[in-house]
XYZ file of C-alpha atoms in Angstrom:
150
model
C 1.165 8.568 -22.675
C 2.269 12.082 -23.534
C 1.479 13.384 -20.033
C 3.567 10.584 -18.496
C 6.525 11.582 -20.667
C 5.942 15.265 -19.863
C 5.891 14.577 -16.107
C 8.926 12.364 -16.312
C 10.801 15.128 -18.157
C 9.985 17.711 -15.478
C 11.009 15.287 -12.748
C 14.300 14.789 -14.553
C 14.756 18.522 -15.020
C 14.239 19.546 -11.366
C 15.208 16.425 -9.449
C 17.682 17.360 -6.701
C 19.115 13.871 -6.602
C 20.782 14.090 -9.994
C 24.473 14.346 -10.368
C 24.124 17.698 -12.225
C 20.613 18.987 -11.708
C 19.491 21.639 -14.224
C 18.553 24.214 -11.669
C 22.256 24.439 -10.716
C 23.047 25.166 -14.365
C 20.270 27.799 -14.396
C 21.677 29.418 -11.235
C 25.157 29.468 -12.768
C 23.743 30.953 -15.961
C 21.958 33.677 -14.038
C 25.115 34.433 -12.120
C 27.142 34.665 -15.255
C 24.630 36.888 -17.031
C 24.703 39.233 -14.046
C 28.463 39.202 -13.941
C 28.575 40.141 -17.635
C 25.504 42.422 -18.043
C 26.570 43.398 -21.559
C 27.304 39.833 -22.656
C 30.446 38.048 -23.748
C 29.616 37.410 -27.425
C 27.960 34.322 -28.891
C 28.532 31.231 -26.813
C 26.441 28.144 -26.070
C 28.692 26.998 -23.244
C 28.922 28.643 -19.850
C 32.116 30.399 -18.810
C 34.865 30.151 -16.231
C 35.178 26.581 -15.341
C 31.510 25.750 -15.542
C 30.673 22.569 -17.374
C 28.147 22.509 -20.174
C 25.246 24.486 -21.303
C 22.649 26.136 -19.053
C 19.901 24.179 -20.924
C 17.864 27.352 -21.169
C 17.977 29.455 -24.313
C 16.885 32.605 -22.448
C 20.051 32.254 -20.340
C 22.183 31.458 -23.384
C 21.046 34.789 -24.937
C 21.552 36.577 -21.613
C 25.108 35.230 -21.286
C 25.939 35.885 -24.941
C 24.284 39.255 -25.492
C 23.771 40.546 -21.989
C 20.663 40.979 -19.866
C 19.055 42.999 -22.693
C 19.589 40.103 -25.071
C 18.002 37.613 -22.738
C 14.986 39.892 -22.144
C 14.673 40.635 -25.863
C 14.586 36.906 -26.651
C 11.846 36.450 -24.076
C 9.879 39.360 -25.466
C 10.139 37.953 -28.990
C 8.760 34.573 -27.915
C 5.935 36.089 -25.830
C 5.043 38.635 -28.516
C 4.867 35.961 -31.209
C 2.536 33.846 -29.079
C 0.369 36.934 -28.418
C 0.136 37.737 -32.150
C -1.003 34.101 -32.718
C -3.760 34.537 -30.109
C -4.841 37.858 -31.575
C -5.081 36.274 -35.029
C -7.260 33.526 -33.583
C -9.630 36.092 -31.987
C -9.857 38.581 -34.807
C -10.217 36.339 -37.827
C -13.277 34.691 -39.309
C -11.360 33.316 -42.257
C -10.184 29.715 -41.952
C -6.634 30.247 -43.396
C -5.932 33.108 -41.012
C -7.301 31.117 -38.057
C -5.076 28.211 -39.020
C -2.096 30.590 -39.284
C -2.882 31.915 -35.823
C -3.049 28.410 -34.362
C 0.314 27.454 -35.984
C 1.958 30.710 -34.833
C 0.753 30.262 -31.289
C 1.694 26.578 -31.152
C 5.153 27.203 -32.610
C 5.745 30.041 -30.156
C 4.565 28.034 -27.186
C 6.701 25.012 -28.195
C 9.738 27.226 -28.746
C 9.223 29.037 -25.422
C 8.740 25.846 -23.383
C 11.642 24.059 -25.126
C 13.842 27.129 -24.580
C 13.187 26.850 -20.847
C 14.455 23.350 -20.379
C 16.722 22.544 -23.293
C 19.176 24.147 -25.646
C 17.217 24.252 -28.901
C 19.553 26.991 -30.172
C 22.267 24.328 -30.354
C 20.348 22.580 -33.108
C 20.398 25.271 -35.727
C 18.037 23.462 -38.149
C 15.252 22.987 -35.659
C 15.727 26.433 -34.206
C 15.619 28.118 -37.593
C 12.585 26.079 -38.637
C 10.705 27.161 -35.464
C 11.428 30.854 -36.095
C 10.624 30.491 -39.801
C 7.162 29.098 -38.891
C 6.657 31.897 -36.398
C 7.790 34.540 -38.905
C 5.344 33.324 -41.501
C 2.560 33.540 -38.934
C 3.566 37.025 -37.707
C 4.009 38.545 -41.152
C 0.328 39.138 -41.928
C -0.050 40.953 -38.622
C 2.861 43.286 -39.448
C 1.487 43.977 -42.974
C -1.941 44.716 -41.481
C -0.504 47.163 -38.904
C 1.470 49.014 -41.529
C -1.689 49.484 -43.649
C -3.498 50.840 -40.645
C -0.696 53.239 -39.844
C -0.371 54.267 -43.521
C 3.362 53.487 -43.751
Protein backbone atom coordinates (compact mmCIF):
# COMPACT_ATOMS: atom_id res chain seq x y z
CA UNK A 1 0.00 0.00 0.00
CA UNK A 2 2.71 2.50 0.98
CA UNK A 3 4.86 1.64 -2.05
CA UNK A 4 1.89 2.20 -4.35
CA UNK A 5 1.35 5.65 -2.84
CA UNK A 6 5.09 6.40 -3.05
CA UNK A 7 5.23 5.41 -6.74
CA UNK A 8 2.08 7.37 -7.51
CA UNK A 9 3.61 10.43 -5.83
CA UNK A 10 6.78 10.20 -7.93
CA UNK A 11 4.78 9.73 -11.11
CA UNK A 12 2.81 12.84 -10.17
CA UNK A 13 5.99 14.77 -9.40
CA UNK A 14 7.82 14.06 -12.64
CA UNK A 15 5.01 13.41 -15.12
CA UNK A 16 5.54 15.52 -18.21
CA UNK A 17 1.87 15.51 -19.10
CA UNK A 18 0.84 17.67 -16.15
CA UNK A 19 -0.27 21.22 -16.67
CA UNK A 20 2.54 22.48 -14.40
CA UNK A 21 5.07 19.68 -13.89
CA UNK A 22 7.36 20.10 -10.90
CA UNK A 23 10.56 19.79 -12.83
CA UNK A 24 9.67 23.06 -14.59
CA UNK A 25 9.35 24.70 -11.17
CA UNK A 26 12.70 23.20 -10.19
CA UNK A 27 14.36 24.50 -13.35
CA UNK A 28 12.90 27.95 -12.71
CA UNK A 29 14.09 27.80 -9.10
CA UNK A 30 17.61 26.88 -10.21
CA UNK A 31 17.58 29.70 -12.76
CA UNK A 32 16.47 32.21 -10.15
CA UNK A 33 19.02 31.07 -7.58
CA UNK A 34 21.77 31.48 -10.20
CA UNK A 35 20.45 34.90 -11.22
CA UNK A 36 20.55 35.99 -7.55
CA UNK A 37 23.59 34.12 -6.16
CA UNK A 38 23.45 36.06 -2.88
CA UNK A 39 19.70 35.58 -2.45
CA UNK A 40 16.75 37.93 -2.32
CA UNK A 41 15.74 37.60 1.33
CA UNK A 42 13.21 35.19 2.75
CA UNK A 43 10.55 34.16 0.25
CA UNK A 44 8.61 30.97 -0.34
CA UNK A 45 7.30 32.07 -3.73
CA UNK A 46 9.43 32.33 -6.85
CA UNK A 47 10.16 35.70 -8.40
CA UNK A 48 9.51 37.67 -11.56
CA UNK A 49 6.26 36.44 -12.96
CA UNK A 50 6.74 32.82 -11.95
CA UNK A 51 3.75 31.18 -10.38
CA UNK A 52 3.99 29.34 -7.13
CA UNK A 53 6.58 27.64 -5.08
CA UNK A 54 9.45 25.54 -6.45
CA UNK A 55 8.25 22.62 -4.26
CA UNK A 56 11.82 22.03 -3.17
CA UNK A 57 13.07 23.46 0.13
CA UNK A 58 16.68 23.34 -1.05
CA UNK A 59 15.72 25.70 -3.87
CA UNK A 60 13.65 27.87 -1.51
CA UNK A 61 16.75 28.39 0.62
CA UNK A 62 18.92 28.96 -2.47
CA UNK A 63 16.53 31.61 -3.80
CA UNK A 64 16.11 33.23 -0.40
CA UNK A 65 19.66 33.10 0.94
CA UNK A 66 21.71 32.51 -2.16
CA UNK A 67 23.58 29.49 -3.42
CA UNK A 68 25.45 29.31 -0.10
CA UNK A 69 22.14 29.10 1.77
CA UNK A 70 20.88 26.26 -0.42
CA UNK A 71 24.12 24.34 -0.03
CA UNK A 72 24.17 24.98 3.75
CA UNK A 73 20.63 23.62 4.07
CA UNK A 74 21.65 20.50 2.15
CA UNK A 75 24.75 20.04 4.31
CA UNK A 76 22.66 20.39 7.49
CA UNK A 77 20.24 17.67 6.36
CA UNK A 78 22.99 15.28 5.21
CA UNK A 79 25.15 15.92 8.30
CA UNK A 80 22.18 15.23 10.59
CA UNK A 81 21.51 11.92 8.86
CA UNK A 82 25.20 11.03 9.10
CA UNK A 83 25.25 11.74 12.84
CA UNK A 84 22.24 9.45 13.25
CA UNK A 85 24.06 6.66 11.41
CA UNK A 86 27.21 7.18 13.48
CA UNK A 87 25.16 6.98 16.68
CA UNK A 88 23.71 3.68 15.49
CA UNK A 89 27.17 2.24 14.80
CA UNK A 90 28.98 3.46 17.90
CA UNK A 91 26.45 2.82 20.62
CA UNK A 92 25.69 -0.32 22.55
CA UNK A 93 23.19 1.42 24.80
CA UNK A 94 19.55 1.05 23.80
CA UNK A 95 18.53 4.72 24.41
CA UNK A 96 21.39 6.03 22.28
CA UNK A 97 20.61 3.53 19.53
CA UNK A 98 16.98 4.61 19.56
CA UNK A 99 18.07 8.25 19.43
CA UNK A 100 20.27 7.46 16.42
CA UNK A 101 17.37 5.74 14.65
CA UNK A 102 15.05 8.67 15.31
CA UNK A 103 17.66 11.21 14.18
CA UNK A 104 18.38 9.31 10.99
CA UNK A 105 14.68 8.75 10.23
CA UNK A 106 13.77 12.40 10.85
CA UNK A 107 16.69 13.61 8.70
CA UNK A 108 15.82 11.22 5.91
CA UNK A 109 12.14 12.22 5.97
CA UNK A 110 13.01 15.91 6.06
CA UNK A 111 15.48 15.54 3.19
CA UNK A 112 13.12 13.54 0.98
CA UNK A 113 10.17 15.78 1.74
CA UNK A 114 12.31 18.84 1.05
CA UNK A 115 13.05 17.53 -2.43
CA UNK A 116 9.44 17.25 -3.56
CA UNK A 117 7.36 19.52 -1.40
CA UNK A 118 7.51 22.78 0.49
CA UNK A 119 7.65 21.61 4.09
CA UNK A 120 9.10 24.97 5.11
CA UNK A 121 5.68 26.50 4.30
CA UNK A 122 4.20 24.53 7.20
CA UNK A 123 6.15 26.05 10.05
CA UNK A 124 4.80 23.68 12.72
CA UNK A 125 5.85 20.48 10.91
CA UNK A 126 9.14 22.01 9.80
CA UNK A 127 10.02 23.14 13.33
CA UNK A 128 9.01 19.78 14.79
CA UNK A 129 11.25 17.92 12.33
CA UNK A 130 14.28 20.09 13.16
CA UNK A 131 13.50 19.88 16.90
CA UNK A 132 13.59 16.07 16.70
CA UNK A 133 16.84 16.21 14.72
CA UNK A 134 18.36 18.70 17.20
CA UNK A 135 17.57 16.45 20.14
CA UNK A 136 19.26 13.57 18.33
CA UNK A 137 22.32 15.57 17.31
CA UNK A 138 22.90 17.18 20.74
CA UNK A 139 24.60 14.19 22.42
CA UNK A 140 27.06 13.95 19.54
CA UNK A 141 27.97 17.64 19.94
CA UNK A 142 28.42 17.26 23.71
CA UNK A 143 30.58 14.16 23.20
CA UNK A 144 32.82 15.93 20.65
CA UNK A 145 33.29 18.91 22.98
CA UNK A 146 34.38 16.58 25.79
CA UNK A 147 36.87 14.89 23.49
CA UNK A 148 38.28 18.23 22.34
CA UNK A 149 38.37 19.55 25.89
CA UNK A 150 36.33 22.70 25.17
